[in-house]
């Protein structure tokens, strides 16, 4: 969240919640893609990059 402006943190956190609460790895990947294509995902591409680079730590297979 250090990449996100204070005023946008709740929006970004709500969007990211769908990734880390997804029931399957595939659903999590789909949620990440949806986040990347969303308004907040496009506003904060470094957040998307951080999730993609650390995918194995966030979503164990």
Short mmCIF file of C-alpha atoms in Angstrom, two decimals:
data_model
loop_
_atom_site.label_atom_id
_atom_site.label_comp_id
_atom_site.label_asym_id
_atom_site.label_seq_id
_atom_site.Cartn_x
_atom_site.Cartn_y
_atom_site.Cartn_z
CA UNK A 1 0.00 0.00 0.00
CA UNK A 2 2.99 2.29 0.11
CA UNK A 3 2.47 2.92 -3.60
CA UNK A 4 -1.09 4.16 -3.07
CA UNK A 5 -2.23 7.65 -2.08
CA UNK A 6 -3.89 7.81 1.32
CA UNK A 7 -7.24 8.82 -0.16
CA UNK A 8 -7.31 5.76 -2.45
CA UNK A 9 -6.21 3.10 0.02
CA UNK A 10 -9.71 1.90 0.90
CA UNK A 11 -10.62 1.49 -2.78
CA UNK A 12 -7.42 -0.39 -3.55
CA UNK A 13 -7.68 -2.56 -0.44
CA UNK A 14 -11.26 -3.48 -1.34
CA UNK A 15 -10.20 -4.42 -4.87
CA UNK A 16 -7.22 -6.47 -3.66
CA UNK A 17 -9.37 -8.37 -1.17
CA UNK A 18 -10.91 -10.29 -4.08
CA UNK A 19 -7.43 -11.60 -4.92
CA UNK A 20 -6.34 -12.87 -1.52
CA UNK A 21 -9.77 -14.27 -0.61
CA UNK A 22 -10.31 -16.07 -3.92
CA UNK A 23 -11.26 -19.73 -3.48
CA UNK A 24 -8.81 -20.99 -6.13
CA UNK A 25 -5.53 -19.93 -7.70
CA UNK A 26 -7.31 -19.44 -11.02
CA UNK A 27 -9.92 -17.19 -9.41
CA UNK A 28 -7.14 -15.18 -7.76
CA UNK A 29 -5.38 -14.77 -11.11
CA UNK A 30 -8.64 -13.61 -12.69
CA UNK A 31 -9.18 -11.16 -9.83
CA UNK A 32 -5.66 -9.78 -10.32
CA UNK A 33 -6.34 -9.32 -14.03
CA UNK A 34 -9.60 -7.52 -13.20
CA UNK A 35 -7.76 -5.29 -10.74
CA UNK A 36 -5.06 -4.53 -13.32
CA UNK A 37 -7.72 -3.45 -15.82
CA UNK A 38 -9.75 -1.44 -13.30
CA UNK A 39 -9.54 2.31 -12.78
CA UNK A 40 -7.54 1.98 -9.56
CA UNK A 41 -5.31 -0.71 -11.06
CA UNK A 42 -4.46 1.54 -13.97
CA UNK A 43 -3.89 4.45 -11.60
CA UNK A 44 -1.47 2.34 -9.54
CA UNK A 45 0.36 0.02 -11.94
CA UNK A 46 3.16 -0.43 -9.40
CA UNK A 47 0.69 -2.22 -7.12
CA UNK A 48 -0.13 -4.61 -9.96
CA UNK A 49 3.58 -5.15 -10.63
CA UNK A 50 4.22 -5.83 -6.94
CA UNK A 51 1.48 -8.49 -6.86
CA UNK A 52 2.71 -10.13 -10.07
CA UNK A 53 6.35 -10.15 -8.93
CA UNK A 54 5.50 -11.69 -5.55
CA UNK A 55 2.70 -13.97 -6.75
CA UNK A 56 4.18 -17.12 -5.17
CA UNK A 57 4.35 -15.43 -1.76
CA UNK A 58 0.81 -14.05 -1.97
CA UNK A 59 -0.88 -17.10 -3.47
CA UNK A 60 0.72 -20.42 -2.51
CA UNK A 61 0.03 -23.15 -5.06
#
